[in-house]
JSON list of N, CA and C in Angstrom, two decimals:
[
{"chain": "A", "resi": 1, "resn": "MET", "atom": "N", "xyz": [15.32, 14.68, -14.98]},
{"chain": "A", "resi": 1, "resn": "MET", "atom": "CA", "xyz": [16.62, 14.10, -14.77]},
{"chain": "A", "resi": 1, "resn": "MET", "atom": "C", "xyz": [16.43, 12.75, -14.07]},
{"chain": "A", "resi": 2, "resn": "ARG", "atom": "N", "xyz": [17.04, 11.72, -14.59]},
{"chain": "A", "resi": 2, "resn": "ARG", "atom": "CA", "xyz": [16.96, 10.38, -14.00]},
{"chain": "A", "resi": 2, "resn": "ARG", "atom": "C", "xyz": [18.30, 10.05, -13.38]},
{"chain": "A", "resi": 3, "resn": "LEU", "atom": "N", "xyz": [18.27, 9.64, -12.11]},
{"chain": "A", "resi": 3, "resn": "LEU", "atom": "CA", "xyz": [19.47, 9.28, -11.36]},
{"chain": "A", "resi": 3, "resn": "LEU", "atom": "C", "xyz": [19.35, 7.85, -10.90]},
{"chain": "A", "resi": 4, "resn": "THR", "atom": "N", "xyz": [20.40, 7.06, -11.08]},
{"chain": "A", "resi": 4, "resn": "THR", "atom": "CA", "xyz": [20.41, 5.68, -10.61]},
{"chain": "A", "resi": 4, "resn": "THR", "atom": "C", "xyz": [21.32, 5.57, -9.40]},
{"chain": "A", "resi": 5, "resn": "PHE", "atom": "N", "xyz": [21.08, 4.56, -8.60]},
{"chain": "A", "resi": 5, "resn": "PHE", "atom": "CA", "xyz": [21.91, 4.31, -7.43]},
{"chain": "A", "resi": 5, "resn": "PHE", "atom": "C", "xyz": [23.19, 3.61, -7.85]},
{"chain": "A", "resi": 6, "resn": "THR", "atom": "N", "xyz": [24.31, 3.98, -7.24]},
{"chain": "A", "resi": 6, "resn": "THR", "atom": "CA", "xyz": [25.59, 3.35, -7.55]},
{"chain": "A", "resi": 6, "resn": "THR", "atom": "C", "xyz": [25.67, 1.99, -6.87]},
{"chain": "A", "resi": 7, "resn": "GLU", "atom": "N", "xyz": [26.59, 1.16, -7.32]},
{"chain": "A", "resi": 7, "resn": "GLU", "atom": "CA", "xyz": [26.81, -0.14, -6.69]},
{"chain": "A", "resi": 7, "resn": "GLU", "atom": "C", "xyz": [27.17, 0.02, -5.21]},
{"chain": "A", "resi": 8, "resn": "GLN", "atom": "N", "xyz": [27.98, 1.01, -4.91]},
{"chain": "A", "resi": 8, "resn": "GLN", "atom": "CA", "xyz": [28.37, 1.26, -3.52]},
{"chain": "A", "resi": 8, "resn": "GLN", "atom": "C", "xyz": [27.17, 1.65, -2.67]},
{"chain": "A", "resi": 9, "resn": "GLU", "atom": "N", "xyz": [26.29, 2.50, -3.19]},
{"chain": "A", "resi": 9, "resn": "GLU", "atom": "CA", "xyz": [25.08, 2.90, -2.45]},
{"chain": "A", "resi": 9, "resn": "GLU", "atom": "C", "xyz": [24.17, 1.70, -2.22]},
{"chain": "A", "resi": 10, "resn": "ILE", "atom": "N", "xyz": [24.08, 0.82, -3.21]},
{"chain": "A", "resi": 10, "resn": "ILE", "atom": "CA", "xyz": [23.26, -0.39, -3.08]},
{"chain": "A", "resi": 10, "resn": "ILE", "atom": "C", "xyz": [23.85, -1.32, -2.03]},
{"chain": "A", "resi": 11, "resn": "GLN", "atom": "N", "xyz": [25.17, -1.52, -2.06]},
{"chain": "A", "resi": 11, "resn": "GLN", "atom": "CA", "xyz": [25.83, -2.38, -1.08]},
{"chain": "A", "resi": 11, "resn": "GLN", "atom": "C", "xyz": [25.65, -1.85, 0.34]},
{"chain": "A", "resi": 12, "resn": "GLN", "atom": "N", "xyz": [25.59, -0.53, 0.49]},
{"chain": "A", "resi": 12, "resn": "GLN", "atom": "CA", "xyz": [25.40, 0.09, 1.81]},
{"chain": "A", "resi": 12, "resn": "GLN", "atom": "C", "xyz": [23.92, 0.16, 2.21]},
{"chain": "A", "resi": 13, "resn": "GLY", "atom": "N", "xyz": [23.03, -0.24, 1.32]},
{"chain": "A", "resi": 13, "resn": "GLY", "atom": "CA", "xyz": [21.60, -0.24, 1.61]},
{"chain": "A", "resi": 13, "resn": "GLY", "atom": "C", "xyz": [20.97, 1.15, 1.54]},
{"chain": "A", "resi": 14, "resn": "LEU", "atom": "N", "xyz": [21.64, 2.11, 0.92]},
{"chain": "A", "resi": 14, "resn": "LEU", "atom": "CA", "xyz": [21.13, 3.47, 0.85]},
{"chain": "A", "resi": 14, "resn": "LEU", "atom": "C", "xyz": [19.99, 3.64, -0.15]},
{"chain": "A", "resi": 15, "resn": "HIS", "atom": "N", "xyz": [19.72, 2.60, -0.92]},
{"chain": "A", "resi": 15, "resn": "HIS", "atom": "CA", "xyz": [18.65, 2.62, -1.92]},
{"chain": "A", "resi": 15, "resn": "HIS", "atom": "C", "xyz": [17.33, 2.10, -1.36]},
{"chain": "A", "resi": 16, "resn": "LYS", "atom": "N", "xyz": [17.31, 1.71, -0.09]},
{"chain": "A", "resi": 16, "resn": "LYS", "atom": "CA", "xyz": [16.11, 1.13, 0.52]},
{"chain": "A", "resi": 16, "resn": "LYS", "atom": "C", "xyz": [15.33, 2.18, 1.30]},
{"chain": "A", "resi": 17, "resn": "ILE", "atom": "N", "xyz": [14.01, 2.12, 1.13]},
{"chain": "A", "resi": 17, "resn": "ILE", "atom": "CA", "xyz": [13.10, 3.02, 1.81]},
{"chain": "A", "resi": 17, "resn": "ILE", "atom": "C", "xyz": [12.03, 2.16, 2.47]},
{"chain": "A", "resi": 18, "resn": "TYR", "atom": "N", "xyz": [11.79, 2.41, 3.75]},
{"chain": "A", "resi": 18, "resn": "TYR", "atom": "CA", "xyz": [10.72, 1.70, 4.44]},
{"chain": "A", "resi": 18, "resn": "TYR", "atom": "C", "xyz": [9.63, 2.70, 4.80]},
{"chain": "A", "resi": 19, "resn": "LEU", "atom": "N", "xyz": [8.43, 2.45, 4.32]},
{"chain": "A", "resi": 19, "resn": "LEU", "atom": "CA", "xyz": [7.27, 3.29, 4.63]},
{"chain": "A", "resi": 19, "resn": "LEU", "atom": "C", "xyz": [6.45, 2.55, 5.68]},
{"chain": "A", "resi": 20, "resn": "GLU", "atom": "N", "xyz": [6.65, 2.92, 6.92]},
{"chain": "A", "resi": 20, "resn": "GLU", "atom": "CA", "xyz": [6.07, 2.20, 8.05]},
{"chain": "A", "resi": 20, "resn": "GLU", "atom": "C", "xyz": [4.55, 2.12, 7.99]},
{"chain": "A", "resi": 21, "resn": "GLU", "atom": "N", "xyz": [3.88, 3.25, 7.69]},
{"chain": "A", "resi": 21, "resn": "GLU", "atom": "CA", "xyz": [2.41, 3.26, 7.71]},
{"chain": "A", "resi": 21, "resn": "GLU", "atom": "C", "xyz": [1.80, 2.33, 6.66]},
{"chain": "A", "resi": 22, "resn": "ASP", "atom": "N", "xyz": [2.55, 1.99, 5.63]},
{"chain": "A", "resi": 22, "resn": "ASP", "atom": "CA", "xyz": [2.07, 1.07, 4.60]},
{"chain": "A", "resi": 22, "resn": "ASP", "atom": "C", "xyz": [2.78, -0.29, 4.66]},
{"chain": "A", "resi": 23, "resn": "ASP", "atom": "N", "xyz": [3.69, -0.46, 5.63]},
{"chain": "A", "resi": 23, "resn": "ASP", "atom": "CA", "xyz": [4.49, -1.68, 5.76]},
{"chain": "A", "resi": 23, "resn": "ASP", "atom": "C", "xyz": [5.08, -2.08, 4.41]},
{"chain": "A", "resi": 24, "resn": "LEU", "atom": "N", "xyz": [5.75, -1.12, 3.77]},
{"chain": "A", "resi": 24, "resn": "LEU", "atom": "CA", "xyz": [6.30, -1.31, 2.43]},
{"chain": "A", "resi": 24, "resn": "LEU", "atom": "C", "xyz": [7.80, -1.03, 2.45]},
{"chain": "A", "resi": 25, "resn": "LEU", "atom": "N", "xyz": [8.55, -1.96, 1.90]},
{"chain": "A", "resi": 25, "resn": "LEU", "atom": "CA", "xyz": [9.99, -1.78, 1.72]},
{"chain": "A", "resi": 25, "resn": "LEU", "atom": "C", "xyz": [10.24, -1.65, 0.22]},
{"chain": "A", "resi": 26, "resn": "LEU", "atom": "N", "xyz": [10.83, -0.52, -0.18]},
{"chain": "A", "resi": 26, "resn": "LEU", "atom": "CA", "xyz": [11.15, -0.30, -1.59]},
{"chain": "A", "resi": 26, "resn": "LEU", "atom": "C", "xyz": [12.66, -0.30, -1.75]},
{"chain": "A", "resi": 27, "resn": "GLU", "atom": "N", "xyz": [13.13, -1.12, -2.67]},
{"chain": "A", "resi": 27, "resn": "GLU", "atom": "CA", "xyz": [14.54, -1.14, -3.04]},
{"chain": "A", "resi": 27, "resn": "GLU", "atom": "C", "xyz": [14.63, -0.36, -4.35]},
{"chain": "A", "resi": 28, "resn": "GLY", "atom": "N", "xyz": [15.03, 0.92, -4.23]},
{"chain": "A", "resi": 28, "resn": "GLY", "atom": "CA", "xyz": [15.02, 1.81, -5.37]},
{"chain": "A", "resi": 28, "resn": "GLY", "atom": "C", "xyz": [16.06, 1.44, -6.43]},
{"chain": "A", "resi": 29, "resn": "GLU", "atom": "N", "xyz": [15.68, 1.63, -7.68]},
{"chain": "A", "resi": 29, "resn": "GLU", "atom": "CA", "xyz": [16.58, 1.44, -8.81]},
{"chain": "A", "resi": 29, "resn": "GLU", "atom": "C", "xyz": [16.98, 2.79, -9.40]},
{"chain": "A", "resi": 30, "resn": "TRP", "atom": "N", "xyz": [16.00, 3.70, -9.51]},
{"chain": "A", "resi": 30, "resn": "TRP", "atom": "CA", "xyz": [16.28, 5.04, -10.03]},
{"chain": "A", "resi": 30, "resn": "TRP", "atom": "C", "xyz": [15.30, 6.05, -9.45]},
{"chain": "A", "resi": 31, "resn": "VAL", "atom": "N", "xyz": [15.70, 7.32, -9.49]},
{"chain": "A", "resi": 31, "resn": "VAL", "atom": "CA", "xyz": [14.88, 8.45, -9.06]},
{"chain": "A", "resi": 31, "resn": "VAL", "atom": "C", "xyz": [14.85, 9.42, -10.23]},
{"chain": "A", "resi": 32, "resn": "GLU", "atom": "N", "xyz": [13.66, 9.96, -10.52]},
{"chain": "A", "resi": 32, "resn": "GLU", "atom": "CA", "xyz": [13.52, 10.89, -11.63]},
{"chain": "A", "resi": 32, "resn": "GLU", "atom": "C", "xyz": [12.67, 12.08, -11.20]},
{"chain": "A", "resi": 33, "resn": "GLY", "atom": "N", "xyz": [13.08, 13.28, -11.60]},
{"chain": "A", "resi": 33, "resn": "GLY", "atom": "CA", "xyz": [12.31, 14.48, -11.30]},
{"chain": "A", "resi": 33, "resn": "GLY", "atom": "C", "xyz": [13.21, 15.68, -11.17]},
{"chain": "A", "resi": 34, "resn": "GLU", "atom": "N", "xyz": [12.65, 16.75, -10.58]},
{"chain": "A", "resi": 34, "resn": "GLU", "atom": "CA", "xyz": [13.43, 17.96, -10.36]},
{"chain": "A", "resi": 34, "resn": "GLU", "atom": "C", "xyz": [12.74, 18.80, -9.29]},
{"chain": "A", "resi": 35, "resn": "GLY", "atom": "N", "xyz": [13.47, 19.76, -8.75]},
{"chain": "A", "resi": 35, "resn": "GLY", "atom": "CA", "xyz": [12.91, 20.62, -7.71]},
{"chain": "A", "resi": 35, "resn": "GLY", "atom": "C", "xyz": [12.56, 19.82, -6.48]},
{"chain": "A", "resi": 36, "resn": "ARG", "atom": "N", "xyz": [11.28, 19.78, -6.15]},
{"chain": "A", "resi": 36, "resn": "ARG", "atom": "CA", "xyz": [10.82, 19.01, -4.99]},
{"chain": "A", "resi": 36, "resn": "ARG", "atom": "C", "xyz": [9.96, 17.81, -5.38]},
{"chain": "A", "resi": 37, "resn": "HIS", "atom": "N", "xyz": [9.69, 17.61, -6.67]},
{"chain": "A", "resi": 37, "resn": "HIS", "atom": "CA", "xyz": [8.77, 16.57, -7.14]},
{"chain": "A", "resi": 37, "resn": "HIS", "atom": "C", "xyz": [9.55, 15.45, -7.84]},
{"chain": "A", "resi": 38, "resn": "TYR", "atom": "N", "xyz": [9.36, 14.21, -7.37]},
{"chain": "A", "resi": 38, "resn": "TYR", "atom": "CA", "xyz": [10.13, 13.08, -7.90]},
{"chain": "A", "resi": 38, "resn": "TYR", "atom": "C", "xyz": [9.28, 11.81, -7.99]},
{"chain": "A", "resi": 39, "resn": "ILE", "atom": "N", "xyz": [9.79, 10.86, -8.74]},
{"chain": "A", "resi": 39, "resn": "ILE", "atom": "CA", "xyz": [9.26, 9.51, -8.81]},
{"chain": "A", "resi": 39, "resn": "ILE", "atom": "C", "xyz": [10.43, 8.57, -8.57]},
{"chain": "A", "resi": 40, "resn": "ILE", "atom": "N", "xyz": [10.21, 7.57, -7.72]},
{"chain": "A", "resi": 40, "resn": "ILE", "atom": "CA", "xyz": [11.23, 6.55, -7.50]},
{"chain": "A", "resi": 40, "resn": "ILE", "atom": "C", "xyz": [10.64, 5.22, -7.96]},
{"chain": "A", "resi": 41, "resn": "SER", "atom": "N", "xyz": [11.48, 4.42, -8.62]},
{"chain": "A", "resi": 41, "resn": "SER", "atom": "CA", "xyz": [11.04, 3.12, -9.13]},
{"chain": "A", "resi": 41, "resn": "SER", "atom": "C", "xyz": [11.97, 2.04, -8.59]},
{"chain": "A", "resi": 42, "resn": "GLY", "atom": "N", "xyz": [11.39, 0.88, -8.33]},
{"chain": "A", "resi": 42, "resn": "GLY", "atom": "CA", "xyz": [12.19, -0.23, -7.84]},
{"chain": "A", "resi": 42, "resn": "GLY", "atom": "C", "xyz": [11.33, -1.44, -7.54]},
{"chain": "A", "resi": 43, "resn": "VAL", "atom": "N", "xyz": [11.83, -2.28, -6.65]},
{"chain": "A", "resi": 43, "resn": "VAL", "atom": "CA", "xyz": [11.14, -3.50, -6.25]},
{"chain": "A", "resi": 43, "resn": "VAL", "atom": "C", "xyz": [10.57, -3.28, -4.86]},
{"chain": "A", "resi": 44, "resn": "ALA", "atom": "N", "xyz": [9.25, -3.43, -4.74]},
{"chain": "A", "resi": 44, "resn": "ALA", "atom": "CA", "xyz": [8.58, -3.24, -3.46]},
{"chain": "A", "resi": 44, "resn": "ALA", "atom": "C", "xyz": [8.25, -4.59, -2.85]},
{"chain": "A", "resi": 45, "resn": "THR", "atom": "N", "xyz": [8.39, -4.67, -1.54]},
{"chain": "A", "resi": 45, "resn": "THR", "atom": "CA", "xyz": [7.97, -5.85, -0.79]},
{"chain": "A", "resi": 45, "resn": "THR", "atom": "C", "xyz": [6.85, -5.42, 0.14]},
{"chain": "A", "resi": 46, "resn": "ILE", "atom": "N", "xyz": [5.67, -6.01, -0.08]},
{"chain": "A", "resi": 46, "resn": "ILE", "atom": "CA", "xyz": [4.48, -5.70, 0.72]},
{"chain": "A", "resi": 46, "resn": "ILE", "atom": "C", "xyz": [3.92, -7.02, 1.22]},
{"chain": "A", "resi": 47, "resn": "GLU", "atom": "N", "xyz": [3.88, -7.18, 2.54]},
{"chain": "A", "resi": 47, "resn": "GLU", "atom": "CA", "xyz": [3.36, -8.40, 3.16]},
{"chain": "A", "resi": 47, "resn": "GLU", "atom": "C", "xyz": [4.00, -9.65, 2.56]},
{"chain": "A", "resi": 48, "resn": "GLY", "atom": "N", "xyz": [5.30, -9.60, 2.32]},
{"chain": "A", "resi": 48, "resn": "GLY", "atom": "CA", "xyz": [6.04, -10.75, 1.82]},
{"chain": "A", "resi": 48, "resn": "GLY", "atom": "C", "xyz": [6.00, -10.94, 0.31]},
{"chain": "A", "resi": 49, "resn": "GLU", "atom": "N", "xyz": [5.15, -10.21, -0.38]},
{"chain": "A", "resi": 49, "resn": "GLU", "atom": "CA", "xyz": [5.05, -10.30, -1.84]},
{"chain": "A", "resi": 49, "resn": "GLU", "atom": "C", "xyz": [5.95, -9.24, -2.47]},
{"chain": "A", "resi": 50, "resn": "ARG", "atom": "N", "xyz": [6.65, -9.60, -3.56]},
{"chain": "A", "resi": 50, "resn": "ARG", "atom": "CA", "xyz": [7.54, -8.66, -4.24]},
{"chain": "A", "resi": 50, "resn": "ARG", "atom": "C", "xyz": [6.91, -8.18, -5.55]},
{"chain": "A", "resi": 51, "resn": "TYR", "atom": "N", "xyz": [6.98, -6.87, -5.76]},
{"chain": "A", "resi": 51, "resn": "TYR", "atom": "CA", "xyz": [6.40, -6.24, -6.94]},
{"chain": "A", "resi": 51, "resn": "TYR", "atom": "C", "xyz": [7.49, -5.48, -7.67]},
{"chain": "A", "resi": 52, "resn": "HIS", "atom": "N", "xyz": [7.79, -5.88, -8.90]},
{"chain": "A", "resi": 52, "resn": "HIS", "atom": "CA", "xyz": [8.82, -5.24, -9.70]},
{"chain": "A", "resi": 52, "resn": "HIS", "atom": "C", "xyz": [8.25, -4.02, -10.41]},
{"chain": "A", "resi": 53, "resn": "GLU", "atom": "N", "xyz": [9.13, -3.07, -10.74]},
{"chain": "A", "resi": 53, "resn": "GLU", "atom": "CA", "xyz": [8.76, -1.83, -11.42]},
{"chain": "A", "resi": 53, "resn": "GLU", "atom": "C", "xyz": [7.68, -1.07, -10.66]},
{"chain": "A", "resi": 54, "resn": "PHE", "atom": "N", "xyz": [7.76, -1.09, -9.35]},
{"chain": "A", "resi": 54, "resn": "PHE", "atom": "CA", "xyz": [6.83, -0.38, -8.48]},
{"chain": "A", "resi": 54, "resn": "PHE", "atom": "C", "xyz": [7.27, 1.08, -8.42]},
{"chain": "A", "resi": 55, "resn": "GLU", "atom": "N", "xyz": [6.34, 2.01, -8.57]},
{"chain": "A", "resi": 55, "resn": "GLU", "atom": "CA", "xyz": [6.70, 3.42, -8.59]},
{"chain": "A", "resi": 55, "resn": "GLU", "atom": "C", "xyz": [5.95, 4.20, -7.51]},
{"chain": "A", "resi": 56, "resn": "ILE", "atom": "N", "xyz": [6.68, 5.12, -6.90]},
{"chain": "A", "resi": 56, "resn": "ILE", "atom": "CA", "xyz": [6.10, 6.01, -5.90]},
{"chain": "A", "resi": 56, "resn": "ILE", "atom": "C", "xyz": [6.41, 7.44, -6.32]},
{"chain": "A", "resi": 57, "resn": "GLU", "atom": "N", "xyz": [5.37, 8.25, -6.40]},
{"chain": "A", "resi": 57, "resn": "GLU", "atom": "CA", "xyz": [5.52, 9.68, -6.67]},
{"chain": "A", "resi": 57, "resn": "GLU", "atom": "C", "xyz": [5.57, 10.37, -5.31]},
{"chain": "A", "resi": 58, "resn": "PHE", "atom": "N", "xyz": [6.48, 11.33, -5.17]},
{"chain": "A", "resi": 58, "resn": "PHE", "atom": "CA", "xyz": [6.57, 12.02, -3.88]},
{"chain": "A", "resi": 58, "resn": "PHE", "atom": "C", "xyz": [7.05, 13.45, -4.06]},
{"chain": "A", "resi": 59, "resn": "GLU", "atom": "N", "xyz": [6.75, 14.25, -3.04]},
{"chain": "A", "resi": 59, "resn": "GLU", "atom": "CA", "xyz": [7.22, 15.63, -3.03]},
{"chain": "A", "resi": 59, "resn": "GLU", "atom": "C", "xyz": [7.99, 15.86, -1.75]},
{"chain": "A", "resi": 60, "resn": "LEU", "atom": "N", "xyz": [9.12, 16.52, -1.88]},
{"chain": "A", "resi": 60, "resn": "LEU", "atom": "CA", "xyz": [9.99, 16.79, -0.74]},
{"chain": "A", "resi": 60, "resn": "LEU", "atom": "C", "xyz": [9.52, 18.03, 0.01]},
{"chain": "A", "resi": 61, "resn": "VAL", "atom": "N", "xyz": [9.87, 18.10, 1.29]},
{"chain": "A", "resi": 61, "resn": "VAL", "atom": "CA", "xyz": [9.57, 19.27, 2.11]},
{"chain": "A", "resi": 61, "resn": "VAL", "atom": "C", "xyz": [10.37, 20.47, 1.61]},
{"chain": "A", "resi": 62, "resn": "GLU", "atom": "N", "xyz": [11.60, 20.22, 1.17]},
{"chain": "A", "resi": 62, "resn": "GLU", "atom": "CA", "xyz": [12.46, 21.27, 0.64]},
{"chain": "A", "resi": 62, "resn": "GLU", "atom": "C", "xyz": [13.31, 20.69, -0.48]},
{"chain": "A", "resi": 63, "resn": "GLU", "atom": "N", "xyz": [13.88, 21.54, -1.30]},
{"chain": "A", "resi": 63, "resn": "GLU", "atom": "CA", "xyz": [14.71, 21.06, -2.39]},
{"chain": "A", "resi": 63, "resn": "GLU", "atom": "C", "xyz": [15.99, 20.42, -1.84]},
{"chain": "A", "resi": 64, "resn": "PRO", "atom": "N", "xyz": [16.46, 19.34, -2.47]},
{"chain": "A", "resi": 64, "resn": "PRO", "atom": "CA", "xyz": [17.67, 18.67, -1.98]},
{"chain": "A", "resi": 64, "resn": "PRO", "atom": "C", "xyz": [18.91, 19.53, -2.23]},
{"chain": "A", "resi": 65, "resn": "GLN", "atom": "N", "xyz": [19.86, 19.43, -1.32]},
{"chain": "A", "resi": 65, "resn": "GLN", "atom": "CA", "xyz": [21.11, 20.16, -1.48]},
{"chain": "A", "resi": 65, "resn": "GLN", "atom": "C", "xyz": [22.02, 19.48, -2.48]},
{"chain": "A", "resi": 66, "resn": "GLU", "atom": "N", "xyz": [21.85, 18.16, -2.61]},
{"chain": "A", "resi": 66, "resn": "GLU", "atom": "CA", "xyz": [22.69, 17.36, -3.49]},
{"chain": "A", "resi": 66, "resn": "GLU", "atom": "C", "xyz": [21.82, 16.68, -4.54]},
{"chain": "A", "resi": 67, "resn": "GLN", "atom": "N", "xyz": [22.14, 16.84, -5.81]},
{"chain": "A", "resi": 67, "resn": "GLN", "atom": "CA", "xyz": [21.37, 16.24, -6.89]},
{"chain": "A", "resi": 67, "resn": "GLN", "atom": "C", "xyz": [21.88, 14.83, -7.20]},
{"chain": "A", "resi": 68, "resn": "THR", "atom": "N", "xyz": [21.78, 13.97, -6.21]},
{"chain": "A", "resi": 68, "resn": "THR", "atom": "CA", "xyz": [22.08, 12.55, -6.36]},
{"chain": "A", "resi": 68, "resn": "THR", "atom": "C", "xyz": [20.87, 11.78, -5.86]},
{"chain": "A", "resi": 69, "resn": "ALA", "atom": "N", "xyz": [20.78, 10.51, -6.21]},
{"chain": "A", "resi": 69, "resn": "ALA", "atom": "CA", "xyz": [19.65, 9.70, -5.75]},
{"chain": "A", "resi": 69, "resn": "ALA", "atom": "C", "xyz": [19.62, 9.67, -4.22]},
{"chain": "A", "resi": 70, "resn": "VAL", "atom": "N", "xyz": [20.76, 9.46, -3.58]},
{"chain": "A", "resi": 70, "resn": "VAL", "atom": "CA", "xyz": [20.82, 9.41, -2.12]},
{"chain": "A", "resi": 70, "resn": "VAL", "atom": "C", "xyz": [20.55, 10.79, -1.52]},
{"chain": "A", "resi": 71, "resn": "GLY", "atom": "N", "xyz": [21.06, 11.84, -2.16]},
{"chain": "A", "resi": 71, "resn": "GLY", "atom": "CA", "xyz": [20.82, 13.20, -1.68]},
{"chain": "A", "resi": 71, "resn": "GLY", "atom": "C", "xyz": [19.35, 13.54, -1.68]},
{"chain": "A", "resi": 72, "resn": "ILE", "atom": "N", "xyz": [18.63, 13.12, -2.71]},
{"chain": "A", "resi": 72, "resn": "ILE", "atom": "CA", "xyz": [17.19, 13.36, -2.80]},
{"chain": "A", "resi": 72, "resn": "ILE", "atom": "C", "xyz": [16.45, 12.59, -1.72]},
{"chain": "A", "resi": 73, "resn": "LEU", "atom": "N", "xyz": [16.84, 11.33, -1.49]},
{"chain": "A", "resi": 73, "resn": "LEU", "atom": "CA", "xyz": [16.15, 10.52, -0.49]},
{"chain": "A", "resi": 73, "resn": "LEU", "atom": "C", "xyz": [16.48, 10.93, 0.94]},
{"chain": "A", "resi": 74, "resn": "SER", "atom": "N", "xyz": [17.50, 11.75, 1.13]},
{"chain": "A", "resi": 74, "resn": "SER", "atom": "CA", "xyz": [17.84, 12.18, 2.48]},
{"chain": "A", "resi": 74, "resn": "SER", "atom": "C", "xyz": [16.95, 13.32, 2.98]},
{"chain": "A", "resi": 75, "resn": "VAL", "atom": "N", "xyz": [16.13, 13.88, 2.08]},
{"chain": "A", "resi": 75, "resn": "VAL", "atom": "CA", "xyz": [15.21, 14.96, 2.45]},
{"chain": "A", "resi": 75, "resn": "VAL", "atom": "C", "xyz": [13.85, 14.35, 2.82]},
{"chain": "A", "resi": 76, "resn": "ASP", "atom": "N", "xyz": [13.21, 14.90, 3.85]},
{"chain": "A", "resi": 76, "resn": "ASP", "atom": "CA", "xyz": [11.89, 14.42, 4.27]},
{"chain": "A", "resi": 76, "resn": "ASP", "atom": "C", "xyz": [10.86, 14.63, 3.18]},
{"chain": "A", "resi": 77, "resn": "TRP", "atom": "N", "xyz": [9.89, 13.71, 3.12]},
{"chain": "A", "resi": 77, "resn": "TRP", "atom": "CA", "xyz": [8.82, 13.79, 2.14]},
{"chain": "A", "resi": 77, "resn": "TRP", "atom": "C", "xyz": [7.64, 14.53, 2.72]},
{"chain": "A", "resi": 78, "resn": "ASP", "atom": "N", "xyz": [7.01, 15.40, 1.91]},
{"chain": "A", "resi": 78, "resn": "ASP", "atom": "CA", "xyz": [5.79, 16.09, 2.31]},
{"chain": "A", "resi": 78, "resn": "ASP", "atom": "C", "xyz": [4.60, 15.15, 2.11]},
{"chain": "A", "resi": 79, "resn": "TRP", "atom": "N", "xyz": [4.55, 14.47, 0.97]},
{"chain": "A", "resi": 79, "resn": "TRP", "atom": "CA", "xyz": [3.51, 13.51, 0.67]},
{"chain": "A", "resi": 79, "resn": "TRP", "atom": "C", "xyz": [4.05, 12.49, -0.35]},
{"chain": "A", "resi": 80, "resn": "TYR", "atom": "N", "xyz": [3.32, 11.37, -0.48]},
{"chain": "A", "resi": 80, "resn": "TYR", "atom": "CA", "xyz": [3.66, 10.37, -1.50]},
{"chain": "A", "resi": 80, "resn": "TYR", "atom": "C", "xyz": [2.39, 9.65, -1.93]},
{"chain": "A", "resi": 81, "resn": "ASP", "atom": "N", "xyz": [2.48, 9.01, -3.10]},
{"chain": "A", "resi": 81, "resn": "ASP", "atom": "CA", "xyz": [1.37, 8.24, -3.63]},
{"chain": "A", "resi": 81, "resn": "ASP", "atom": "C", "xyz": [1.94, 7.11, -4.49]},
{"chain": "A", "resi": 82, "resn": "PHE", "atom": "N", "xyz": [1.27, 5.98, -4.50]},
{"chain": "A", "resi": 82, "resn": "PHE", "atom": "CA", "xyz": [1.71, 4.85, -5.32]},
{"chain": "A", "resi": 82, "resn": "PHE", "atom": "C", "xyz": [1.18, 5.02, -6.74]},
{"chain": "A", "resi": 83, "resn": "LEU", "atom": "N", "xyz": [2.06, 4.81, -7.72]},
{"chain": "A", "resi": 83, "resn": "LEU", "atom": "CA", "xyz": [1.65, 4.90, -9.12]},
{"chain": "A", "resi": 83, "resn": "LEU", "atom": "C", "xyz": [1.37, 3.53, -9.70]},
{"chain": "A", "resi": 84, "resn": "CYS", "atom": "N", "xyz": [2.06, 2.49, -9.24]},
{"chain": "A", "resi": 84, "resn": "CYS", "atom": "CA", "xyz": [1.87, 1.13, -9.76]},
{"chain": "A", "resi": 84, "resn": "CYS", "atom": "C", "xyz": [1.67, 0.18, -8.61]}
]
């Protein structure tokens, strides 16, 4: 299942994820997956450089209560890995 962020979620900044240990800011465009395993795609900013179509695979600690892009991102991640 692929979920995109709404205009309202984007305006509120709910599509942004900051991964402190990698100093990476991802502005998500869509989230795809099911259960606890997902991929998020968007524009990443790393050390001032922007990378389009950047993808992160991740697994949640628990299944999300809400099957929306924001609902999925509100759950803590168990692990993640960069795909692109």
